[in-house]
């Protein structure tokens, strides 16, 4: 810009001097009047101002071109997970079977997270996953949602196994149909900077106010929303920062209830709630999960005692599995976790 401006000023100044010199000479020689000289000067000024703009315009055009190329770069970025060409939509019965077959997975090639995980959630049943934090429980949910593909990136030699829903490999169906079929109450809820109503209705675009309120009642948040001055029009703030952890979680639960999908994932869905609210919502969740295929990640074991199967995970492996009674009978890891939680309660 400095070069441009300096050069431009130099050219203009030279022109100015030359023209004034010629005009003055004309007046001296008597070929022009003094008025002509003033007119030449006025022309010069009129020319000079728009020429000065050229520099600014040039710079703006340059800036726009840079922005344009950045935008195209962004649009050309490959998606990490892409649909196969011509992939069909997931076809579903009312409550499909979910199957993990020898699933291995790593976010980064150097650090495998899951090792040969296999389990089946029969249609309409609930499988619970418990274990220490960092064991890979939330990763199971992310894989089922296909935020990542199974396998170890960069080492095709390790077979990653597969995940199927109603017998269909989730890599071979469209992501939109897959995600339509699954509802998740995640460990940390993402809310949009909009109203509470918008955030709940997001589970089912086009839902009526009555449906939203019904879902909010089931998630035990209707009373709280009604007690705020703006009611369902309350803005939740950036990422929901104006709500407490428990309130956010209940908005997420309401959203999932409204979506009412055939497959549900609860990832420590009630971890931020107090025990009284947790008990109330647990009862609600249980009745909703009644005929749905459900994967529950639980931090409190008492919430999953009636699960069809309980998987105890440790460092990416299933170290114990079975029903609550069977696991207690084994007297292993689960039994000691149970004893610990019972005594603290
Ligand atoms: N996006 C990611 N990139 C790399 N590592 C991750 C990522 N997400 C989670 N991990 C790692 O994977 C492991 C399992 O995480 P997670 O499934 O969230 O555990 P949890 O059982 O507590 O839900 C953790 O050790 C975590 O550090
Ligand atoms: Mg987790």
Short mmCIF file of C-alpha atoms and ligand atoms in Angstrom, two decimals:
data_model
loop_
_atom_site.label_atom_id
_atom_site.label_comp_id
_atom_site.label_asym_id
_atom_site.label_seq_id
_atom_site.Cartn_x
_atom_site.Cartn_y
_atom_site.Cartn_z
CA UNK A 1 0.00 0.00 0.00
CA UNK A 2 2.86 2.41 0.79
CA UNK A 3 4.50 1.68 -2.55
CA UNK A 4 1.20 2.14 -4.31
CA UNK A 5 0.43 5.41 -2.55
CA UNK A 6 3.92 6.85 -3.00
CA UNK A 7 3.99 5.99 -6.71
CA UNK A 8 0.52 7.35 -7.24
CA UNK A 9 1.31 10.62 -5.42
CA UNK A 10 4.54 11.01 -7.43
CA UNK A 11 2.76 10.62 -10.76
CA UNK A 12 0.00 13.01 -9.77
CA UNK A 13 2.45 15.59 -8.42
CA UNK A 14 4.52 15.43 -11.62
CA UNK A 15 1.41 15.91 -13.74
CA UNK A 16 0.31 18.80 -11.54
CA UNK A 17 3.64 20.59 -11.83
CA UNK A 18 3.83 20.06 -15.59
CA UNK A 19 0.31 21.33 -16.24
CA UNK A 20 0.66 24.34 -13.96
CA UNK A 21 3.97 25.15 -15.62
CA UNK A 22 2.42 24.98 -19.10
CA UNK A 23 -0.61 27.06 -18.02
CA UNK A 24 1.54 29.71 -16.32
CA UNK A 25 3.70 29.84 -19.43
CA UNK A 26 0.54 30.38 -21.48
CA UNK A 27 -0.51 33.32 -19.30
CA UNK A 28 2.99 34.86 -19.51
CA UNK A 29 2.95 34.49 -23.31
CA UNK A 30 -0.52 36.11 -23.41
CA UNK A 31 -2.16 33.02 -25.02
CA UNK A 32 -4.27 32.32 -21.90
CA UNK A 33 -6.06 34.55 -19.42
CA UNK A 34 -5.69 34.37 -15.63
CA UNK A 35 -9.17 32.78 -15.58
CA UNK A 36 -7.89 29.92 -17.78
CA UNK A 37 -5.15 29.27 -15.25
CA UNK A 38 -7.70 29.05 -12.40
CA UNK A 39 -9.83 26.71 -14.52
CA UNK A 40 -6.88 24.39 -15.22
CA UNK A 41 -6.23 24.34 -11.50
CA UNK A 42 -9.88 23.40 -10.77
CA UNK A 43 -9.72 20.57 -13.34
CA UNK A 44 -6.58 19.29 -11.67
CA UNK A 45 -8.24 19.12 -8.26
CA UNK A 46 -11.30 17.34 -9.67
CA UNK A 47 -9.07 14.74 -11.31
CA UNK A 48 -6.81 14.37 -8.32
CA UNK A 49 -9.47 13.31 -5.74
CA UNK A 50 -10.91 10.31 -7.64
CA UNK A 51 -7.38 9.19 -8.55
CA UNK A 52 -6.57 9.15 -4.83
CA UNK A 53 -9.50 6.74 -4.30
CA UNK A 54 -7.99 4.24 -6.71
CA UNK A 55 -5.44 3.19 -4.11
CA UNK A 56 -8.12 2.46 -1.51
CA UNK A 57 -10.24 0.56 -4.05
CA UNK A 58 -7.30 -1.52 -5.16
CA UNK A 59 -6.62 -2.50 -1.58
CA UNK A 60 -10.25 -3.46 -0.96
CA UNK A 61 -10.39 -5.59 -4.07
CA UNK A 62 -7.22 -7.38 -2.98
CA UNK A 63 -8.74 -8.02 0.46
CA UNK A 64 -11.94 -9.40 -1.06
CA UNK A 65 -9.98 -11.75 -3.31
CA UNK A 66 -8.09 -13.04 -0.26
CA UNK A 67 -11.34 -13.65 1.62
CA UNK A 68 -12.80 -15.36 -1.40
CA UNK A 69 -9.90 -17.78 -1.69
CA UNK A 70 -10.10 -18.54 2.06
CA UNK A 71 -13.78 -19.33 1.67
CA UNK A 72 -13.12 -21.66 -1.24
CA UNK A 73 -10.40 -23.42 0.78
CA UNK A 74 -12.91 -24.00 3.56
CA UNK A 75 -15.51 -25.32 1.15
CA UNK A 76 -13.02 -27.71 -0.41
CA UNK A 77 -12.07 -29.28 2.94
CA UNK A 78 -12.80 -33.00 2.87
CA UNK A 79 -15.38 -34.20 5.36
CA UNK A 80 -13.90 -36.73 7.76
CA UNK A 81 -16.91 -38.97 7.46
CA UNK A 82 -18.54 -39.09 4.06
CA UNK A 83 -21.51 -41.07 2.81
CA UNK A 84 -20.71 -43.78 0.30
CA UNK A 85 -21.92 -42.84 -3.16
CA UNK A 86 -25.48 -44.04 -3.59
CA UNK A 87 -25.79 -45.17 0.04
CA UNK A 88 -29.37 -46.11 0.94
CA UNK A 89 -31.21 -44.78 3.98
CA UNK A 90 -31.24 -46.91 7.12
CA UNK A 91 -34.36 -49.05 7.10
CA UNK A 92 -35.86 -49.61 10.51
CA UNK A 93 -38.47 -51.51 12.41
CA UNK A 94 -39.97 -50.06 15.56
CA UNK A 95 -37.10 -51.19 17.77
CA UNK A 96 -34.00 -52.33 15.91
CA UNK A 97 -31.14 -54.48 17.16
CA UNK A 98 -27.76 -52.77 17.68
CA UNK A 99 -24.64 -54.86 17.38
CA UNK A 100 -20.99 -54.01 18.01
CA UNK A 101 -18.75 -56.66 16.43
CA UNK A 102 -15.07 -56.70 17.44
CA UNK A 103 -14.91 -52.94 17.40
CA UNK A 104 -11.44 -51.42 17.76
CA UNK A 105 -10.90 -47.72 17.59
CA UNK A 106 -8.35 -44.95 18.07
CA UNK A 107 -8.65 -41.18 17.72
CA UNK A 108 -4.93 -41.03 17.03
CA UNK A 109 -3.02 -43.97 15.53
CA UNK A 110 -0.55 -44.06 18.41
CA UNK A 111 -3.17 -44.45 21.15
CA UNK A 112 -5.82 -47.15 20.73
CA UNK A 113 -8.90 -46.44 22.85
CA UNK A 114 -11.15 -49.46 22.25
CA UNK A 115 -9.99 -53.07 21.89
CA UNK A 116 -12.26 -55.70 20.36
CA UNK A 117 -15.51 -54.60 21.88
CA UNK A 118 -18.45 -56.89 21.10
CA UNK A 119 -21.95 -56.69 22.45
CA UNK A 120 -25.53 -56.83 21.28
CA UNK A 121 -28.46 -54.71 22.35
CA UNK A 122 -31.50 -56.85 21.48
CA UNK A 123 -34.55 -55.02 20.10
CA UNK A 124 -36.23 -52.94 22.77
CA UNK A 125 -33.72 -53.86 25.49
CA UNK A 126 -31.29 -51.77 27.52
CA UNK A 127 -27.57 -52.36 27.78
CA UNK A 128 -25.67 -50.38 30.39
CA UNK A 129 -22.00 -49.48 30.33
CA UNK A 130 -20.19 -48.63 33.54
CA UNK A 131 -16.55 -48.08 34.35
CA UNK A 132 -13.97 -45.53 35.33
CA UNK A 133 -13.72 -42.26 33.44
CA UNK A 134 -11.55 -42.42 30.36
CA UNK A 135 -12.43 -46.09 29.80
CA UNK A 136 -14.01 -45.26 26.43
CA UNK A 137 -17.72 -45.25 27.33
CA UNK A 138 -18.60 -42.00 25.55
CA UNK A 139 -16.52 -43.17 22.61
CA UNK A 140 -18.99 -46.03 22.11
CA UNK A 141 -21.80 -43.49 21.78
CA UNK A 142 -19.78 -41.37 19.33
CA UNK A 143 -19.07 -44.43 17.19
CA UNK A 144 -22.72 -45.48 17.14
CA UNK A 145 -23.58 -41.95 15.97
CA UNK A 146 -20.80 -42.28 13.40
CA UNK A 147 -18.95 -39.15 14.39
CA UNK A 148 -15.96 -41.37 13.70
CA UNK A 149 -15.57 -44.57 11.72
CA UNK A 150 -14.44 -47.69 13.55
CA UNK A 151 -10.84 -48.78 13.07
CA UNK A 152 -7.42 -47.33 13.74
CA UNK A 153 -6.65 -44.46 11.35
CA UNK A 154 -3.53 -45.05 9.32
CA UNK A 155 -3.22 -48.76 10.05
CA UNK A 156 -5.60 -50.66 7.80
CA UNK A 157 -3.99 -53.93 8.94
CA UNK A 158 -5.97 -53.78 12.18
CA UNK A 159 -9.51 -54.79 11.34
CA UNK A 160 -11.75 -52.26 13.02
CA UNK A 161 -14.78 -54.50 13.26
CA UNK A 162 -18.20 -53.12 12.53
CA UNK A 163 -21.35 -51.69 14.04
CA UNK A 164 -24.72 -52.73 12.69
CA UNK A 165 -28.25 -51.49 13.27
CA UNK A 166 -30.98 -53.93 12.27
CA UNK A 167 -28.32 -55.88 10.37
CA UNK A 168 -27.08 -52.89 8.33
CA UNK A 169 -23.50 -51.71 8.64
CA UNK A 170 -23.75 -48.05 9.68
CA UNK A 171 -20.96 -47.15 7.24
CA UNK A 172 -23.15 -48.23 4.33
CA UNK A 173 -26.17 -46.05 5.05
CA UNK A 174 -26.64 -42.29 4.91
CA UNK A 175 -25.57 -40.35 7.97
CA UNK A 176 -28.77 -38.32 8.03
CA UNK A 177 -30.98 -41.43 8.23
CA UNK A 178 -28.68 -42.92 10.88
CA UNK A 179 -28.79 -39.83 13.06
CA UNK A 180 -32.52 -39.53 12.56
CA UNK A 181 -32.89 -42.94 14.19
CA UNK A 182 -30.81 -42.19 17.28
CA UNK A 183 -31.49 -39.82 20.15
CA UNK A 184 -28.68 -38.92 22.49
CA UNK A 185 -28.55 -37.17 25.81
CA UNK A 186 -24.85 -36.37 25.80
CA UNK A 187 -22.50 -35.94 28.71
CA UNK A 188 -22.11 -32.25 27.94
CA UNK A 189 -25.08 -30.71 26.27
CA UNK A 190 -24.76 -28.26 23.42
CA UNK A 191 -27.41 -25.54 23.40
CA UNK A 192 -27.91 -22.84 20.81
CA UNK A 193 -27.92 -19.19 21.78
CA UNK A 194 -31.67 -18.91 21.37
CA UNK A 195 -34.81 -19.46 23.44
CA UNK A 196 -35.52 -22.48 25.62
CA UNK A 197 -38.41 -23.35 23.33
CA UNK A 198 -36.18 -23.33 20.27
CA UNK A 199 -33.64 -25.54 22.02
CA UNK A 200 -36.21 -28.15 22.98
CA UNK A 201 -38.08 -28.02 19.67
CA UNK A 202 -34.76 -28.62 17.91
CA UNK A 203 -35.34 -32.33 18.58
CA UNK A 204 -38.30 -32.28 16.22
CA UNK A 205 -38.43 -29.40 13.74
CA UNK A 206 -41.95 -28.06 13.48
CA UNK A 207 -43.09 -29.32 16.88
CA UNK A 208 -46.05 -27.46 18.37
CA UNK A 209 -45.90 -25.55 21.65
CA UNK A 210 -48.05 -28.21 23.33
CA UNK A 211 -45.60 -30.96 22.33
CA UNK A 212 -42.68 -28.92 23.61
CA UNK A 213 -44.40 -28.39 26.95
CA UNK A 214 -45.26 -32.05 27.26
CA UNK A 215 -41.62 -33.02 26.70
CA UNK A 216 -40.50 -30.35 29.18
CA UNK A 217 -42.92 -31.74 31.78
CA UNK A 218 -41.57 -35.26 31.31
CA UNK A 219 -38.02 -33.94 31.72
CA UNK A 220 -39.07 -32.13 34.94
CA UNK A 221 -38.11 -28.71 33.62
CA UNK A 222 -41.52 -27.25 32.80
CA UNK A 223 -41.98 -25.76 36.29
CA UNK A 224 -38.59 -24.11 36.19
CA UNK A 225 -39.22 -22.61 32.75
CA UNK A 226 -42.66 -21.33 33.76
CA UNK A 227 -41.19 -19.67 36.84
CA UNK A 228 -38.81 -17.50 34.79
CA UNK A 229 -40.14 -14.08 33.69
CA UNK A 230 -39.81 -14.80 29.97
CA UNK A 231 -40.98 -18.43 30.23
CA UNK A 232 -40.28 -20.46 27.10
CA UNK A 233 -38.92 -17.30 25.48
CA UNK A 234 -35.95 -17.19 27.88
CA UNK A 235 -32.66 -16.85 26.05
CA UNK A 236 -30.20 -19.53 27.20
CA UNK A 237 -27.03 -17.61 26.29
CA UNK A 238 -23.97 -18.72 24.38
CA UNK A 239 -23.76 -22.54 24.64
CA UNK A 240 -26.42 -22.34 27.35
CA UNK A 241 -24.26 -20.55 29.91
CA UNK A 242 -27.28 -18.98 31.60
CA UNK A 243 -28.56 -22.40 32.65
CA UNK A 244 -27.08 -24.62 35.35
CA UNK A 245 -25.63 -28.00 34.44
CA UNK A 246 -28.75 -29.79 35.64
CA UNK A 247 -31.07 -27.47 33.72
CA UNK A 248 -29.09 -27.92 30.54
CA UNK A 249 -29.22 -31.67 30.98
CA UNK A 250 -32.99 -31.54 31.41
CA UNK A 251 -33.34 -29.44 28.25
CA UNK A 252 -31.35 -32.11 26.43
CA UNK A 253 -33.58 -34.83 27.87
CA UNK A 254 -36.71 -32.93 26.81
CA UNK A 255 -35.25 -32.52 23.33
CA UNK A 256 -34.59 -36.24 23.02
CA UNK A 257 -38.03 -37.15 24.38
CA UNK A 258 -39.56 -34.91 21.75
CA UNK A 259 -37.52 -36.51 18.98
CA UNK A 260 -38.72 -39.94 20.17
CA UNK A 261 -36.32 -42.05 18.07
CA UNK A 262 -36.21 -45.87 18.07
CA UNK A 263 -32.67 -45.94 19.49
CA UNK A 264 -31.64 -43.97 22.58
CA UNK A 265 -28.28 -43.20 24.10
CA UNK A 266 -28.01 -41.75 27.59
CA UNK A 267 -24.43 -40.76 28.31
CA UNK A 268 -24.37 -40.05 32.04
CA UNK A 269 -27.58 -38.20 31.27
CA UNK A 270 -28.40 -37.36 34.86
CA UNK A 271 -24.92 -36.87 36.30
CA UNK A 272 -25.44 -33.14 36.94
CA UNK A 273 -28.75 -33.58 38.77
CA UNK A 274 -29.41 -33.84 42.49
CA UNK A 275 -30.63 -37.22 43.73
CA UNK A 276 -34.30 -36.24 44.04
CA UNK A 277 -34.51 -34.96 40.48
CA UNK A 278 -32.37 -37.80 39.24
CA UNK A 279 -34.75 -40.37 40.72
CA UNK A 280 -37.78 -38.63 39.19
CA UNK A 281 -36.20 -38.39 35.73
CA UNK A 282 -34.81 -41.92 35.91
CA UNK A 283 -38.35 -43.22 36.31
CA UNK A 284 -39.40 -41.14 33.30
CA UNK A 285 -36.44 -42.31 31.21
CA UNK A 286 -37.15 -45.91 32.13
CA UNK A 287 -40.74 -45.69 30.94
CA UNK A 288 -39.64 -44.03 27.71
CA UNK A 289 -36.90 -46.56 27.08
CA UNK A 290 -39.44 -49.32 27.66
CA UNK A 291 -39.71 -50.48 24.06
CA UNK A 292 -36.65 -48.78 22.67
CA UNK A 293 -33.19 -50.06 22.03
CA UNK A 294 -31.16 -48.19 24.60
CA UNK A 295 -27.50 -47.75 25.45
CA UNK A 296 -27.00 -46.25 28.89
CA UNK A 297 -23.70 -45.00 30.21
CA UNK A 298 -24.18 -44.79 33.94
CA UNK A 299 -22.18 -43.31 36.75
CA UNK A 300 -24.61 -44.41 39.46
CA UNK A 301 -25.00 -48.18 39.41
CA UNK A 302 -28.38 -48.13 41.13
CA UNK A 303 -29.87 -46.61 37.95
CA UNK A 304 -29.04 -49.64 35.81
CA UNK A 305 -29.79 -52.64 38.02
CA UNK A 306 -32.56 -53.80 35.71
CA UNK A 307 -30.58 -53.51 32.47
CA UNK A 308 -30.63 -56.50 30.14
CA UNK A 309 -26.84 -56.65 30.32
CA UNK A 310 -24.25 -54.57 32.14
CA UNK A 311 -20.78 -54.11 30.64
CA UNK A 312 -17.95 -53.10 32.92
CA UNK A 313 -15.28 -51.28 30.95
CA UNK A 314 -11.71 -50.64 31.86
CA UNK A 315 -9.10 -49.07 29.57
CA UNK A 316 -11.05 -49.82 26.39
CA UNK A 317 -11.86 -53.42 27.24
CA UNK A 318 -14.90 -55.16 28.65
CA UNK A 319 -13.63 -56.81 31.80
CA UNK A 320 -16.96 -58.10 33.15
CA UNK A 321 -20.41 -58.54 31.70
CA UNK A 322 -23.74 -59.92 32.78
CA UNK A 323 -26.90 -59.02 34.65
CA UNK A 324 -26.76 -57.14 37.93
CA UNK A 325 -27.36 -60.30 39.96
CA UNK A 326 -24.80 -62.34 38.05
CA UNK A 327 -22.14 -59.64 38.39
CA UNK A 328 -22.74 -59.30 42.10
CA UNK A 329 -22.41 -63.06 42.37
CA UNK A 330 -19.02 -62.99 40.63
CA UNK A 331 -17.67 -60.76 43.37
CA UNK A 332 -15.40 -58.92 40.91
CA UNK A 333 -14.94 -55.30 39.91
CA UNK A 334 -18.66 -54.57 39.61
CA UNK A 335 -19.40 -56.05 43.02
CA UNK A 336 -16.78 -53.86 44.68
CA UNK A 337 -18.04 -50.73 42.83
CA UNK A 338 -21.53 -51.59 43.97
CA UNK A 339 -20.46 -52.06 47.58
CA UNK A 340 -18.61 -48.74 47.51
CA UNK A 341 -21.59 -46.81 46.13
CA UNK A 342 -24.06 -48.46 48.49
CA UNK A 343 -21.97 -47.61 51.53
CA UNK A 344 -21.53 -43.98 50.44
CA UNK A 345 -25.29 -43.65 49.93
N1 LIG B 1 -11.41 -36.36 20.27
C1 LIG B 1 -10.50 -37.08 20.94
N2 LIG B 1 -9.22 -37.14 20.49
C2 LIG B 1 -8.30 -37.88 21.16
N3 LIG B 1 -8.54 -38.59 22.27
C3 LIG B 1 -9.79 -38.55 22.77
C4 LIG B 1 -10.83 -37.79 22.14
N4 LIG B 1 -11.96 -37.96 22.85
C5 LIG B 1 -11.64 -38.77 23.89
N5 LIG B 1 -10.35 -39.15 23.84
C6 LIG B 1 -9.68 -40.06 24.78
O1 LIG B 1 -10.34 -41.30 24.71
C7 LIG B 1 -10.44 -41.87 25.99
C8 LIG B 1 -11.85 -42.32 26.26
O2 LIG B 1 -12.69 -41.19 26.29
P1 LIG B 1 -14.23 -41.29 26.63
O3 LIG B 1 -14.85 -42.32 25.74
O4 LIG B 1 -14.80 -39.93 26.59
O5 LIG B 1 -14.20 -41.82 28.14
P2 LIG B 1 -15.38 -42.04 29.19
O6 LIG B 1 -15.38 -43.52 29.47
O7 LIG B 1 -14.99 -41.28 30.41
O8 LIG B 1 -16.65 -41.56 28.59
C9 LIG B 1 -9.93 -40.84 26.99
O9 LIG B 1 -8.68 -41.29 27.46
C10 LIG B 1 -9.80 -39.58 26.20
O10 LIG B 1 -8.64 -38.89 26.58
MG1 LIG B 2 -17.89 -40.11 29.06
#
